[in-house]
């Protein structure tokens, strides 16, 4: 028996280690040679922390998991290593050495020498000590610039890959449905087309560096009731298909993504981790996805503990495997002894394990982890003396000037000027009063998943690892001739108003007030924004509105600067502030970007990826509301925003004119064509975002009043004009019809060329003719918007 097993391994090794064979053949040979225990071992991860002195990683203990005996596990192999860099502050070079030594231990322990796949968070940059803290995804959306986000992601991916990381747990493709949800900062925005295009670009960038991107959270997480984290989702199949699924569908088709993470939530009673129609029927059978489906952390166990659809750990494991989940993360729980027991009892078919392990091993083969020449030494350490850890310390820079320059470019592109009465840009103010809780906080501009907030906050004695200038410091550097005074006034979420008097006094003595307001990112109630930090309403946290009103009462011009993870109602400031500048956790270079906009060094270019409410109540609402979701005489609650989706001012002025509809009527399988002239009529360089919205006045099912179907960022010098052309395929007007299938219907439509959802500039009446046409996931999803040349 032993000789036969040995012979099978040797025979299989000749095939699966042969790089001249196709990957499927190699994987099939490997699976055939593995025992059931060895196959199951590839289907889970272990949460580890890199050693600060370069030694092997140690299992990380979490209050939601049991201690892991790593020695006992490694004999049969290991599928993944969870966050070796993102668990504690560790010098990057020593962390890479620790990971290297652990991979050597893993490969030496299992019969086939298969290394583990290492994954990390990368939602706002590589979430490790000393790495660049980029703007959060909501700022990506505010750029309306997929190519810029693609470049950023490629840079993040390159940093991950050179330290030996294979998979990044980003991006988030959830569409905002309720801005009270704490994870709004992690999303790209409230429109599925914007989310899809920007997230797809991020995935392409990450994958171009050889890192497996992970689409999350599939699907519906952001539509939880009352904006509560992990609450049930009550949306119907049409909202799910036409809003929530669209970004994932686009990304699977266009990005090359190789992994998907299931959502925590249940939709109409069906948890995503148990939804075979979703994870297998739609994702794989219909869309053709061939990568891995990984569990959101502890999500399989939640089938037993939170959802109550599994009576035991083993039943939870079998349910998830049957649905299409391939990998349990962050650590082994249900896929360990409970799954083995269920397999032995015949409660879970071994074929489900075989299906999952083939996907896992195929991904490892794609990454080169099954090649005989695979080298555990990551690129950052090649050529270094690995016997002297102390000499390695400080040799890997994850925040070089090129990274900071890119972070600054994204931040500058993302800051949104909401209001300006002419006060901005500021002209040599003698005294600037920076008042508010965000003015002197080094971490004010960082999101929940940035390392200094996510992990560093638990290690307050450790240096932060990157330069984090405050807004006050950035303003002092931007206005060297001005006196900058700082008063906190009130805390982020404290009701204490003892500092109001000093704040008001400072405001009265200043030429201009910079009201520095917003959120504190955190986890599970330790912040006002972030995972598990949901809001009761969209009023500014704590006593910040009282501070803002008191500043407005002084008569000194007040420039409101918001550094936040979600939009907030601003009360009187919408009408009375001298200016309002919105930023969504713009990262380590965010304060510089804000200061540059205030001085005029930076041209305002951001556009709102989420609407800013006029009042804190009346939620949830987004610009994608149908007619019954708009203001009416039959409700006393008016959901009309103070500033709509897509809004953003400039220091110059753009004129839109000379609309020509070249093809106003087409068949339901045809194309519409139009063109217009865009002119920078101001005296400064500027960048306009041309937004194309569709309005369908009569349809077989209720439609939103309008929805974004395309956009184009157009930079223009002062006085310059250009001709913008648009070719719009009929497919982009499709929606889920009465029978649950996606259709393009004939009828009259409006194409609205706009600078925001509330500011249409040119409107074209067009029509589709012919029969109702069914379309599917192969439909055209994009119009062609382009600059045809000077006007």
Coordinates of N, CA, C and O in Angstrom, one line a residue, residues 416-418 605-608 644 646-650 688 691 755-756 759:
X416 N -13.3 67.6 -3.4 CA -14.4 68.2 -4.1 C -14.8 69.6 -3.5 O -15.0 69.7 -2.3
X417 N -14.8 70.5 -4.4 CA -15.3 71.9 -4.0 C -16.8 71.9 -4.1 O -17.3 71.9 -5.3
X418 N -17.5 72.0 -3.0 CA -19.0 72.0 -3.1 C -19.6 73.3 -3.2 O -20.6 73.5 -3.9
X605 N -10.9 69.4 -8.8 CA -11.3 68.5 -9.9 C -12.2 67.4 -9.5 O -12.7 66.7 -10.3
X606 N -12.4 67.2 -8.2 CA -13.2 66.1 -7.7 C -14.7 66.3 -7.9 O -15.2 67.4 -8.1
X607 N -15.4 65.2 -8.0 CA -16.9 65.2 -8.2 C -17.4 64.2 -7.2 O -16.8 63.2 -6.9
X608 N -18.6 64.5 -6.6 CA -19.2 63.7 -5.6 C -19.5 62.3 -6.1 O -20.3 62.1 -7.0
X644 N -25.9 67.1 -5.3 CA -26.2 65.8 -5.8 C -25.0 65.0 -6.3 O -23.9 65.6 -6.4
X646 N -22.2 63.5 -8.4 CA -21.5 64.1 -9.6 C -21.2 65.6 -9.5 O -20.4 66.1 -10.3
X647 N -21.6 66.2 -8.4 CA -21.4 67.7 -8.3 C -20.0 68.0 -7.9 O -19.3 67.2 -7.1
X648 N -19.5 69.1 -8.4 CA -18.1 69.6 -8.0 C -17.8 70.8 -8.8 O -18.0 70.9 -10.0
X649 N -17.4 71.9 -8.1 CA -17.1 73.1 -8.7 C -15.6 73.2 -9.1 O -14.8 72.4 -8.7
X650 N -15.3 74.3 -9.8 CA -14.0 74.5 -10.3 C -13.6 76.0 -10.1 O -14.5 76.8 -9.7
X688 N -13.1 69.3 -16.6 CA -14.5 69.1 -16.5 C -14.8 67.6 -16.6 O -14.1 66.9 -17.3
X691 N -20.7 64.0 -17.8 CA -21.5 62.9 -17.3 C -22.7 62.7 -18.2 O -23.4 63.7 -18.5
X755 N -23.1 68.2 -15.9 CA -22.0 68.3 -15.0 C -22.2 67.7 -13.6 O -21.3 67.6 -12.8
X756 N -23.5 67.2 -13.4 CA -23.8 66.4 -12.2 C -25.2 65.9 -12.4 O -25.9 66.3 -13.4
X759 N -27.5 68.9 -12.5 CA -27.1 70.0 -13.3 C -27.0 69.6 -14.8 O -25.9 69.5 -15.3

